[in-house]
Amino acid sequence: MAESDFQREPLLYAISALRRWFHARADVYVSGNILLYYEQGNPRAAVAPDVLVVLGAASHDRRSYKLWEEPKAPDFVLEVTSKATVSEDQGNKRGLYAYLGVSEYWQYDPTGDYLKPQLAGFRLVDRNYWPIPVKADEEGSLIGTSDALGLSLRLDQDGFHFADTESGQLLFTYGELDQARRDAESKAALEAERRRQAEQRIAELEARLRAQD
């Protein structure tokens, strides 16, 4: 489980946003904080990635992810780093994910206390991880590209987001979209009320002018 709000919020965002992004794909499985078992008959041989994406696995819900029952290991794993997990994320988990064949391994430190820079990605090449370039743009935002997902990972003053690499559009969760819809409806209702009041004032002024003639 997440150590604090700092870790929980980006974790929940990532799972929800990625599920929404891949919702039309029946062959993409998105999950997080689920036990991934990698040795049949050995219940201790398990790891629980914060976020995982498997391209080519059915998208139905699971109690756990057992490699010997699934088509492949995850293509993408994201760990949200904290004080309690930083050593494991950078050591044992990194080696394990490489051994399992996880194509991309990303780490994000929401507080900036344990990773410099706060966002780091690694791509598996010949069973070893090599850094994925993460660059800062003119505004200081950190941006890295996930070839596995076809998305970019962005970290700016508004926090951590995924974005469409072609359009640059940020990925939002269902909740964020629903809130945006409600905000837009409230704004439209407010503007409509202002127009009604303005029209009423004009009508009252015109009536007074006619009464004076």
JSON list of C-alpha atoms in Angstrom, two decimals:
[
{"chain": "A", "resi": 1, "resn": "MET", "atom": "CA", "xyz": [0.00, 0.00, 0.00]},
{"chain": "A", "resi": 2, "resn": "ALA", "atom": "CA", "xyz": [1.01, 3.62, -0.51]},
{"chain": "A", "resi": 3, "resn": "GLU", "atom": "CA", "xyz": [3.06, 5.08, 2.34]},
{"chain": "A", "resi": 4, "resn": "SER", "atom": "CA", "xyz": [1.28, 8.45, 2.29]},
{"chain": "A", "resi": 5, "resn": "ASP", "atom": "CA", "xyz": [-0.95, 10.76, 0.25]},
{"chain": "A", "resi": 6, "resn": "PHE", "atom": "CA", "xyz": [2.13, 11.75, -1.77]},
{"chain": "A", "resi": 7, "resn": "GLN", "atom": "CA", "xyz": [2.49, 8.21, -3.05]},
{"chain": "A", "resi": 8, "resn": "ARG", "atom": "CA", "xyz": [-1.18, 7.20, -3.16]},
{"chain": "A", "resi": 9, "resn": "GLU", "atom": "CA", "xyz": [-2.49, 10.00, -5.38]},
{"chain": "A", "resi": 10, "resn": "PRO", "atom": "CA", "xyz": [-0.15, 9.46, -8.36]},
{"chain": "A", "resi": 11, "resn": "LEU", "atom": "CA", "xyz": [-0.58, 5.69, -8.00]},
{"chain": "A", "resi": 12, "resn": "LEU", "atom": "CA", "xyz": [-4.38, 5.93, -8.20]},
{"chain": "A", "resi": 13, "resn": "TYR", "atom": "CA", "xyz": [-4.12, 8.46, -11.02]},
{"chain": "A", "resi": 14, "resn": "ALA", "atom": "CA", "xyz": [-1.82, 6.26, -13.09]},
{"chain": "A", "resi": 15, "resn": "ILE", "atom": "CA", "xyz": [-4.01, 3.17, -12.84]},
{"chain": "A", "resi": 16, "resn": "SER", "atom": "CA", "xyz": [-7.23, 5.06, -13.56]},
{"chain": "A", "resi": 17, "resn": "ALA", "atom": "CA", "xyz": [-5.83, 7.16, -16.41]},
{"chain": "A", "resi": 18, "resn": "LEU", "atom": "CA", "xyz": [-4.21, 4.17, -18.11]},
{"chain": "A", "resi": 19, "resn": "ARG", "atom": "CA", "xyz": [-7.36, 2.08, -17.77]},
{"chain": "A", "resi": 20, "resn": "ARG", "atom": "CA", "xyz": [-9.33, 4.83, -19.41]},
{"chain": "A", "resi": 21, "resn": "TRP", "atom": "CA", "xyz": [-6.73, 5.24, -22.17]},
{"chain": "A", "resi": 22, "resn": "PHE", "atom": "CA", "xyz": [-6.79, 1.53, -23.01]},
{"chain": "A", "resi": 23, "resn": "HIS", "atom": "CA", "xyz": [-10.49, 0.95, -22.27]},
{"chain": "A", "resi": 24, "resn": "ALA", "atom": "CA", "xyz": [-11.26, -0.03, -25.88]},
{"chain": "A", "resi": 25, "resn": "ARG", "atom": "CA", "xyz": [-8.46, -2.61, -25.94]},
{"chain": "A", "resi": 26, "resn": "ALA", "atom": "CA", "xyz": [-9.56, -6.05, -24.76]},
{"chain": "A", "resi": 27, "resn": "ASP", "atom": "CA", "xyz": [-5.94, -7.22, -25.00]},
{"chain": "A", "resi": 28, "resn": "VAL", "atom": "CA", "xyz": [-4.38, -4.73, -22.59]},
{"chain": "A", "resi": 29, "resn": "TYR", "atom": "CA", "xyz": [-4.34, -5.39, -18.85]},
{"chain": "A", "resi": 30, "resn": "VAL", "atom": "CA", "xyz": [-3.78, -2.44, -16.50]},
{"chain": "A", "resi": 31, "resn": "SER", "atom": "CA", "xyz": [-3.51, -2.90, -12.75]},
{"chain": "A", "resi": 32, "resn": "GLY", "atom": "CA", "xyz": [-1.52, -1.99, -9.68]},
{"chain": "A", "resi": 33, "resn": "ASN", "atom": "CA", "xyz": [-0.72, -3.18, -6.17]},
{"chain": "A", "resi": 34, "resn": "ILE", "atom": "CA", "xyz": [-1.57, -6.69, -7.29]},
{"chain": "A", "resi": 35, "resn": "LEU", "atom": "CA", "xyz": [0.62, -9.68, -6.45]},
{"chain": "A", "resi": 36, "resn": "LEU", "atom": "CA", "xyz": [2.60, -10.92, -9.43]},
{"chain": "A", "resi": 37, "resn": "TYR", "atom": "CA", "xyz": [3.73, -14.53, -8.87]},
{"chain": "A", "resi": 38, "resn": "TYR", "atom": "CA", "xyz": [6.64, -15.66, -11.01]},
{"chain": "A", "resi": 39, "resn": "GLU", "atom": "CA", "xyz": [7.46, -19.20, -9.79]},
{"chain": "A", "resi": 40, "resn": "GLN", "atom": "CA", "xyz": [4.76, -21.85, -9.79]},
{"chain": "A", "resi": 41, "resn": "GLY", "atom": "CA", "xyz": [4.53, -23.62, -6.45]},
{"chain": "A", "resi": 42, "resn": "ASN", "atom": "CA", "xyz": [6.52, -20.94, -4.61]},
{"chain": "A", "resi": 43, "resn": "PRO", "atom": "CA", "xyz": [4.14, -18.41, -2.99]},
{"chain": "A", "resi": 44, "resn": "ARG", "atom": "CA", "xyz": [7.10, -16.37, -1.73]},
{"chain": "A", "resi": 45, "resn": "ALA", "atom": "CA", "xyz": [8.22, -15.69, -5.28]},
{"chain": "A", "resi": 46, "resn": "ALA", "atom": "CA", "xyz": [5.99, -12.65, -5.69]},
{"chain": "A", "resi": 47, "resn": "VAL", "atom": "CA", "xyz": [6.22, -8.91, -6.19]},
{"chain": "A", "resi": 48, "resn": "ALA", "atom": "CA", "xyz": [3.54, -6.20, -6.16]},
{"chain": "A", "resi": 49, "resn": "PRO", "atom": "CA", "xyz": [4.24, -3.45, -8.72]},
{"chain": "A", "resi": 50, "resn": "ASP", "atom": "CA", "xyz": [2.59, -0.12, -7.99]},
{"chain": "A", "resi": 51, "resn": "VAL", "atom": "CA", "xyz": [1.41, 0.09, -11.61]},
{"chain": "A", "resi": 52, "resn": "LEU", "atom": "CA", "xyz": [1.70, -2.49, -14.38]},
{"chain": "A", "resi": 53, "resn": "VAL", "atom": "CA", "xyz": [0.57, -2.73, -18.00]},
{"chain": "A", "resi": 54, "resn": "VAL", "atom": "CA", "xyz": [0.59, -5.92, -20.06]},
{"chain": "A", "resi": 55, "resn": "LEU", "atom": "CA", "xyz": [0.06, -5.62, -23.81]},
{"chain": "A", "resi": 56, "resn": "GLY", "atom": "CA", "xyz": [-1.40, -8.88, -25.05]},
{"chain": "A", "resi": 57, "resn": "ALA", "atom": "CA", "xyz": [-3.14, -10.00, -21.85]},
{"chain": "A", "resi": 58, "resn": "ALA", "atom": "CA", "xyz": [-6.91, -10.04, -21.41]},
{"chain": "A", "resi": 59, "resn": "SER", "atom": "CA", "xyz": [-8.23, -6.95, -19.63]},
{"chain": "A", "resi": 60, "resn": "HIS", "atom": "CA", "xyz": [-10.47, -8.74, -17.11]},
{"chain": "A", "resi": 61, "resn": "ASP", "atom": "CA", "xyz": [-9.98, -8.32, -13.35]},
{"chain": "A", "resi": 62, "resn": "ARG", "atom": "CA", "xyz": [-7.76, -10.79, -11.49]},
{"chain": "A", "resi": 63, "resn": "ARG", "atom": "CA", "xyz": [-7.07, -11.79, -7.90]},
{"chain": "A", "resi": 64, "resn": "SER", "atom": "CA", "xyz": [-3.36, -12.03, -8.79]},
{"chain": "A", "resi": 65, "resn": "TYR", "atom": "CA", "xyz": [-1.15, -12.22, -11.85]},
{"chain": "A", "resi": 66, "resn": "LYS", "atom": "CA", "xyz": [0.53, -15.60, -12.28]},
{"chain": "A", "resi": 67, "resn": "LEU", "atom": "CA", "xyz": [3.16, -15.61, -15.00]},
{"chain": "A", "resi": 68, "resn": "TRP", "atom": "CA", "xyz": [2.73, -19.30, -15.82]},
{"chain": "A", "resi": 69, "resn": "GLU", "atom": "CA", "xyz": [-0.98, -18.69, -16.52]},
{"chain": "A", "resi": 70, "resn": "GLU", "atom": "CA", "xyz": [-0.51, -15.48, -18.49]},
{"chain": "A", "resi": 71, "resn": "PRO", "atom": "CA", "xyz": [0.96, -14.80, -21.94]},
{"chain": "A", "resi": 72, "resn": "LYS", "atom": "CA", "xyz": [3.87, -12.65, -20.74]},
{"chain": "A", "resi": 73, "resn": "ALA", "atom": "CA", "xyz": [5.42, -10.42, -18.10]},
{"chain": "A", "resi": 74, "resn": "PRO", "atom": "CA", "xyz": [4.37, -6.76, -17.92]},
{"chain": "A", "resi": 75, "resn": "ASP", "atom": "CA", "xyz": [5.59, -4.44, -20.65]},
{"chain": "A", "resi": 76, "resn": "PHE", "atom": "CA", "xyz": [5.51, -1.46, -18.31]},
{"chain": "A", "resi": 77, "resn": "VAL", "atom": "CA", "xyz": [5.99, -1.09, -14.56]},
{"chain": "A", "resi": 78, "resn": "LEU", "atom": "CA", "xyz": [5.92, 2.12, -12.54]},
{"chain": "A", "resi": 79, "resn": "GLU", "atom": "CA", "xyz": [7.04, 2.29, -8.93]},
{"chain": "A", "resi": 80, "resn": "VAL", "atom": "CA", "xyz": [6.10, 5.37, -6.87]},
{"chain": "A", "resi": 81, "resn": "THR", "atom": "CA", "xyz": [9.11, 5.73, -4.60]},
{"chain": "A", "resi": 82, "resn": "SER", "atom": "CA", "xyz": [9.03, 6.54, -0.89]},
{"chain": "A", "resi": 83, "resn": "LYS", "atom": "CA", "xyz": [11.44, 6.37, 2.03]},
{"chain": "A", "resi": 84, "resn": "ALA", "atom": "CA", "xyz": [10.33, 2.82, 2.77]},
{"chain": "A", "resi": 85, "resn": "THR", "atom": "CA", "xyz": [10.70, 1.58, -0.82]},
{"chain": "A", "resi": 86, "resn": "VAL", "atom": "CA", "xyz": [13.57, 3.50, -2.40]},
{"chain": "A", "resi": 87, "resn": "SER", "atom": "CA", "xyz": [16.23, 0.85, -1.70]},
{"chain": "A", "resi": 88, "resn": "GLU", "atom": "CA", "xyz": [13.99, -1.96, -2.94]},
{"chain": "A", "resi": 89, "resn": "ASP", "atom": "CA", "xyz": [12.88, 0.00, -6.02]},
{"chain": "A", "resi": 90, "resn": "GLN", "atom": "CA", "xyz": [16.45, 0.76, -7.06]},
{"chain": "A", "resi": 91, "resn": "GLY", "atom": "CA", "xyz": [17.92, -2.60, -6.08]},
{"chain": "A", "resi": 92, "resn": "ASN", "atom": "CA", "xyz": [16.02, -5.88, -5.82]},
{"chain": "A", "resi": 93, "resn": "LYS", "atom": "CA", "xyz": [12.99, -4.85, -7.86]},
{"chain": "A", "resi": 94, "resn": "ARG", "atom": "CA", "xyz": [15.09, -3.47, -10.67]},
{"chain": "A", "resi": 95, "resn": "GLY", "atom": "CA", "xyz": [17.01, -6.72, -10.92]},
{"chain": "A", "resi": 96, "resn": "LEU", "atom": "CA", "xyz": [13.86, -8.83, -10.63]},
{"chain": "A", "resi": 97, "resn": "TYR", "atom": "CA", "xyz": [11.97, -6.91, -13.30]},
{"chain": "A", "resi": 98, "resn": "ALA", "atom": "CA", "xyz": [14.91, -7.27, -15.67]},
{"chain": "A", "resi": 99, "resn": "TYR", "atom": "CA", "xyz": [15.02, -11.02, -14.95]},
{"chain": "A", "resi": 100, "resn": "LEU", "atom": "CA", "xyz": [11.28, -11.34, -15.60]},
{"chain": "A", "resi": 101, "resn": "GLY", "atom": "CA", "xyz": [11.57, -9.45, -18.89]},
{"chain": "A", "resi": 102, "resn": "VAL", "atom": "CA", "xyz": [9.68, -6.26, -18.03]},
{"chain": "A", "resi": 103, "resn": "SER", "atom": "CA", "xyz": [10.34, -4.07, -21.09]},
{"chain": "A", "resi": 104, "resn": "GLU", "atom": "CA", "xyz": [10.23, -0.73, -19.29]},
{"chain": "A", "resi": 105, "resn": "TYR", "atom": "CA", "xyz": [10.73, 0.12, -15.64]},
{"chain": "A", "resi": 106, "resn": "TRP", "atom": "CA", "xyz": [9.91, 3.62, -14.39]},
{"chain": "A", "resi": 107, "resn": "GLN", "atom": "CA", "xyz": [10.38, 5.26, -11.01]},
{"chain": "A", "resi": 108, "resn": "TYR", "atom": "CA", "xyz": [8.70, 8.42, -9.77]},
{"chain": "A", "resi": 109, "resn": "ASP", "atom": "CA", "xyz": [9.47, 10.22, -6.52]},
{"chain": "A", "resi": 110, "resn": "PRO", "atom": "CA", "xyz": [6.56, 12.57, -5.73]},
{"chain": "A", "resi": 111, "resn": "THR", "atom": "CA", "xyz": [8.35, 14.35, -2.88]},
{"chain": "A", "resi": 112, "resn": "GLY", "atom": "CA", "xyz": [11.73, 14.73, -4.58]},
{"chain": "A", "resi": 113, "resn": "ASP", "atom": "CA", "xyz": [13.54, 13.42, -1.51]},
{"chain": "A", "resi": 114, "resn": "TYR", "atom": "CA", "xyz": [14.93, 10.16, -2.88]},
{"chain": "A", "resi": 115, "resn": "LEU", "atom": "CA", "xyz": [15.41, 10.38, -6.66]},
{"chain": "A", "resi": 116, "resn": "LYS", "atom": "CA", "xyz": [17.32, 13.03, -8.59]},
{"chain": "A", "resi": 117, "resn": "PRO", "atom": "CA", "xyz": [15.69, 13.76, -10.96]},
{"chain": "A", "resi": 118, "resn": "GLN", "atom": "CA", "xyz": [12.29, 12.80, -9.62]},
{"chain": "A", "resi": 119, "resn": "LEU", "atom": "CA", "xyz": [11.36, 10.81, -12.74]},
{"chain": "A", "resi": 120, "resn": "ALA", "atom": "CA", "xyz": [13.52, 8.02, -14.19]},
{"chain": "A", "resi": 121, "resn": "GLY", "atom": "CA", "xyz": [12.90, 5.36, -16.80]},
{"chain": "A", "resi": 122, "resn": "PHE", "atom": "CA", "xyz": [14.79, 2.28, -17.95]},
{"chain": "A", "resi": 123, "resn": "ARG", "atom": "CA", "xyz": [14.43, 0.15, -21.09]},
{"chain": "A", "resi": 124, "resn": "LEU", "atom": "CA", "xyz": [15.41, -3.52, -21.17]},
{"chain": "A", "resi": 125, "resn": "VAL", "atom": "CA", "xyz": [18.17, -4.28, -23.67]},
{"chain": "A", "resi": 126, "resn": "ASP", "atom": "CA", "xyz": [19.88, -7.68, -23.66]},
{"chain": "A", "resi": 127, "resn": "ARG", "atom": "CA", "xyz": [18.51, -8.45, -20.17]},
{"chain": "A", "resi": 128, "resn": "ASN", "atom": "CA", "xyz": [19.90, -5.22, -18.72]},
{"chain": "A", "resi": 129, "resn": "TYR", "atom": "CA", "xyz": [18.22, -1.88, -18.08]},
{"chain": "A", "resi": 130, "resn": "TRP", "atom": "CA", "xyz": [19.49, 1.21, -19.83]},
{"chain": "A", "resi": 131, "resn": "PRO", "atom": "CA", "xyz": [18.29, 4.74, -18.99]},
{"chain": "A", "resi": 132, "resn": "ILE", "atom": "CA", "xyz": [15.49, 6.28, -21.01]},
{"chain": "A", "resi": 133, "resn": "PRO", "atom": "CA", "xyz": [16.21, 9.98, -21.63]},
{"chain": "A", "resi": 134, "resn": "VAL", "atom": "CA", "xyz": [14.17, 12.25, -19.37]},
{"chain": "A", "resi": 135, "resn": "LYS", "atom": "CA", "xyz": [14.58, 15.88, -20.37]},
{"chain": "A", "resi": 136, "resn": "ALA", "atom": "CA", "xyz": [13.43, 19.22, -19.00]},
{"chain": "A", "resi": 137, "resn": "ASP", "atom": "CA", "xyz": [11.56, 21.54, -21.37]},
{"chain": "A", "resi": 138, "resn": "GLU", "atom": "CA", "xyz": [11.69, 25.35, -21.40]},
{"chain": "A", "resi": 139, "resn": "GLU", "atom": "CA", "xyz": [9.22, 25.52, -18.52]},
{"chain": "A", "resi": 140, "resn": "GLY", "atom": "CA", "xyz": [11.19, 23.06, -16.40]},
{"chain": "A", "resi": 141, "resn": "SER", "atom": "CA", "xyz": [8.83, 20.14, -16.87]},
{"chain": "A", "resi": 142, "resn": "LEU", "atom": "CA", "xyz": [10.41, 16.68, -16.91]},
{"chain": "A", "resi": 143, "resn": "ILE", "atom": "CA", "xyz": [9.35, 14.58, -19.90]},
{"chain": "A", "resi": 144, "resn": "GLY", "atom": "CA", "xyz": [10.20, 10.99, -20.78]},
{"chain": "A", "resi": 145, "resn": "THR", "atom": "CA", "xyz": [8.74, 8.79, -23.50]},
{"chain": "A", "resi": 146, "resn": "SER", "atom": "CA", "xyz": [7.43, 5.26, -23.01]},
{"chain": "A", "resi": 147, "resn": "ASP", "atom": "CA", "xyz": [7.76, 3.33, -26.28]},
{"chain": "A", "resi": 148, "resn": "ALA", "atom": "CA", "xyz": [5.89, 0.44, -24.66]},
{"chain": "A", "resi": 149, "resn": "LEU", "atom": "CA", "xyz": [2.78, 2.55, -24.04]},
{"chain": "A", "resi": 150, "resn": "GLY", "atom": "CA", "xyz": [3.13, 5.08, -26.82]},
{"chain": "A", "resi": 151, "resn": "LEU", "atom": "CA", "xyz": [2.77, 7.78, -24.17]},
{"chain": "A", "resi": 152, "resn": "SER", "atom": "CA", "xyz": [4.97, 10.36, -22.51]},
{"chain": "A", "resi": 153, "resn": "LEU", "atom": "CA", "xyz": [5.37, 10.73, -18.78]},
{"chain": "A", "resi": 154, "resn": "ARG", "atom": "CA", "xyz": [5.33, 14.35, -17.60]},
{"chain": "A", "resi": 155, "resn": "LEU", "atom": "CA", "xyz": [6.17, 15.96, -14.30]},
{"chain": "A", "resi": 156, "resn": "ASP", "atom": "CA", "xyz": [5.47, 19.66, -13.92]},
{"chain": "A", "resi": 157, "resn": "GLN", "atom": "CA", "xyz": [4.06, 22.14, -11.41]},
{"chain": "A", "resi": 158, "resn": "ASP", "atom": "CA", "xyz": [0.68, 20.42, -11.68]},
{"chain": "A", "resi": 159, "resn": "GLY", "atom": "CA", "xyz": [2.16, 17.04, -10.76]},
{"chain": "A", "resi": 160, "resn": "PHE", "atom": "CA", "xyz": [2.58, 13.75, -12.60]},
{"chain": "A", "resi": 161, "resn": "HIS", "atom": "CA", "xyz": [0.63, 12.93, -15.77]},
{"chain": "A", "resi": 162, "resn": "PHE", "atom": "CA", "xyz": [0.70, 10.74, -18.82]},
{"chain": "A", "resi": 163, "resn": "ALA", "atom": "CA", "xyz": [0.27, 12.45, -22.17]},
{"chain": "A", "resi": 164, "resn": "ASP", "atom": "CA", "xyz": [-0.43, 11.47, -25.77]},
{"chain": "A", "resi": 165, "resn": "THR", "atom": "CA", "xyz": [2.92, 11.67, -27.55]},
{"chain": "A", "resi": 166, "resn": "GLU", "atom": "CA", "xyz": [1.29, 12.93, -30.78]},
{"chain": "A", "resi": 167, "resn": "SER", "atom": "CA", "xyz": [-1.11, 15.58, -29.50]},
{"chain": "A", "resi": 168, "resn": "GLY", "atom": "CA", "xyz": [0.47, 16.35, -26.13]},
{"chain": "A", "resi": 169, "resn": "GLN", "atom": "CA", "xyz": [-2.99, 15.99, -24.57]},
{"chain": "A", "resi": 170, "resn": "LEU", "atom": "CA", "xyz": [-2.81, 14.93, -20.94]},
{"chain": "A", "resi": 171, "resn": "LEU", "atom": "CA", "xyz": [-4.53, 11.71, -19.90]},
{"chain": "A", "resi": 172, "resn": "PHE", "atom": "CA", "xyz": [-7.27, 12.23, -17.36]},
{"chain": "A", "resi": 173, "resn": "THR", "atom": "CA", "xyz": [-9.12, 9.84, -15.12]},
{"chain": "A", "resi": 174, "resn": "TYR", "atom": "CA", "xyz": [-12.87, 9.28, -15.38]},
{"chain": "A", "resi": 175, "resn": "GLY", "atom": "CA", "xyz": [-13.26, 11.31, -12.21]},
{"chain": "A", "resi": 176, "resn": "GLU", "atom": "CA", "xyz": [-11.25, 14.23, -13.58]},
{"chain": "A", "resi": 177, "resn": "LEU", "atom": "CA", "xyz": [-13.27, 14.22, -16.80]},
{"chain": "A", "resi": 178, "resn": "ASP", "atom": "CA", "xyz": [-16.53, 14.13, -14.86]},
{"chain": "A", "resi": 179, "resn": "GLN", "atom": "CA", "xyz": [-15.37, 17.06, -12.73]},
{"chain": "A", "resi": 180, "resn": "ALA", "atom": "CA", "xyz": [-14.36, 18.99, -15.86]},
{"chain": "A", "resi": 181, "resn": "ARG", "atom": "CA", "xyz": [-17.81, 18.32, -17.34]},
{"chain": "A", "resi": 182, "resn": "ARG", "atom": "CA", "xyz": [-19.53, 19.57, -14.17]},
{"chain": "A", "resi": 183, "resn": "ASP", "atom": "CA", "xyz": [-17.30, 22.66, -14.12]},
{"chain": "A", "resi": 184, "resn": "ALA", "atom": "CA", "xyz": [-18.15, 23.39, -17.76]},
{"chain": "A", "resi": 185, "resn": "GLU", "atom": "CA", "xyz": [-21.88, 22.94, -17.10]},
{"chain": "A", "resi": 186, "resn": "SER", "atom": "CA", "xyz": [-21.69, 25.26, -14.07]},
{"chain": "A", "resi": 187, "resn": "LYS", "atom": "CA", "xyz": [-19.82, 27.87, -16.11]},
{"chain": "A", "resi": 188, "resn": "ALA", "atom": "CA", "xyz": [-22.37, 27.63, -18.93]},
{"chain": "A", "resi": 189, "resn": "ALA", "atom": "CA", "xyz": [-25.26, 27.94, -16.47]},
{"chain": "A", "resi": 190, "resn": "LEU", "atom": "CA", "xyz": [-23.64, 31.00, -14.85]},
{"chain": "A", "resi": 191, "resn": "GLU", "atom": "CA", "xyz": [-23.09, 32.66, -18.23]},
{"chain": "A", "resi": 192, "resn": "ALA", "atom": "CA", "xyz": [-26.69, 31.91, -19.22]},
{"chain": "A", "resi": 193, "resn": "GLU", "atom": "CA", "xyz": [-27.95, 33.50, -15.98]},
{"chain": "A", "resi": 194, "resn": "ARG", "atom": "CA", "xyz": [-25.81, 36.58, -16.59]},
{"chain": "A", "resi": 195, "resn": "ARG", "atom": "CA", "xyz": [-27.22, 36.92, -20.10]},
{"chain": "A", "resi": 196, "resn": "ARG", "atom": "CA", "xyz": [-30.78, 36.53, -18.75]},
{"chain": "A", "resi": 197, "resn": "GLN", "atom": "CA", "xyz": [-30.18, 39.23, -16.14]},
{"chain": "A", "resi": 198, "resn": "ALA", "atom": "CA", "xyz": [-28.63, 41.57, -18.73]},
{"chain": "A", "resi": 199, "resn": "GLU", "atom": "CA", "xyz": [-31.55, 41.04, -21.10]},
{"chain": "A", "resi": 200, "resn": "GLN", "atom": "CA", "xyz": [-33.96, 41.68, -18.23]},
{"chain": "A", "resi": 201, "resn": "ARG", "atom": "CA", "xyz": [-32.23, 44.96, -17.36]},
{"chain": "A", "resi": 202, "resn": "ILE", "atom": "CA", "xyz": [-32.34, 46.07, -21.00]},
{"chain": "A", "resi": 203, "resn": "ALA", "atom": "CA", "xyz": [-36.02, 45.20, -21.22]},
{"chain": "A", "resi": 204, "resn": "GLU", "atom": "CA", "xyz": [-36.74, 47.17, -18.01]},
{"chain": "A", "resi": 205, "resn": "LEU", "atom": "CA", "xyz": [-34.79, 50.17, -19.32]},
{"chain": "A", "resi": 206, "resn": "GLU", "atom": "CA", "xyz": [-36.65, 50.09, -22.64]},
{"chain": "A", "resi": 207, "resn": "ALA", "atom": "CA", "xyz": [-39.97, 49.92, -20.81]},
{"chain": "A", "resi": 208, "resn": "ARG", "atom": "CA", "xyz": [-39.09, 52.98, -18.71]},
{"chain": "A", "resi": 209, "resn": "LEU", "atom": "CA", "xyz": [-38.06, 54.90, -21.85]},
{"chain": "A", "resi": 210, "resn": "ARG", "atom": "CA", "xyz": [-41.37, 54.05, -23.56]},
{"chain": "A", "resi": 211, "resn": "ALA", "atom": "CA", "xyz": [-43.27, 55.17, -20.48]},
{"chain": "A", "resi": 212, "resn": "GLN", "atom": "CA", "xyz": [-41.52, 58.58, -20.66]},
{"chain": "A", "resi": 213, "resn": "ASP", "atom": "CA", "xyz": [-42.49, 59.18, -24.31]}
]
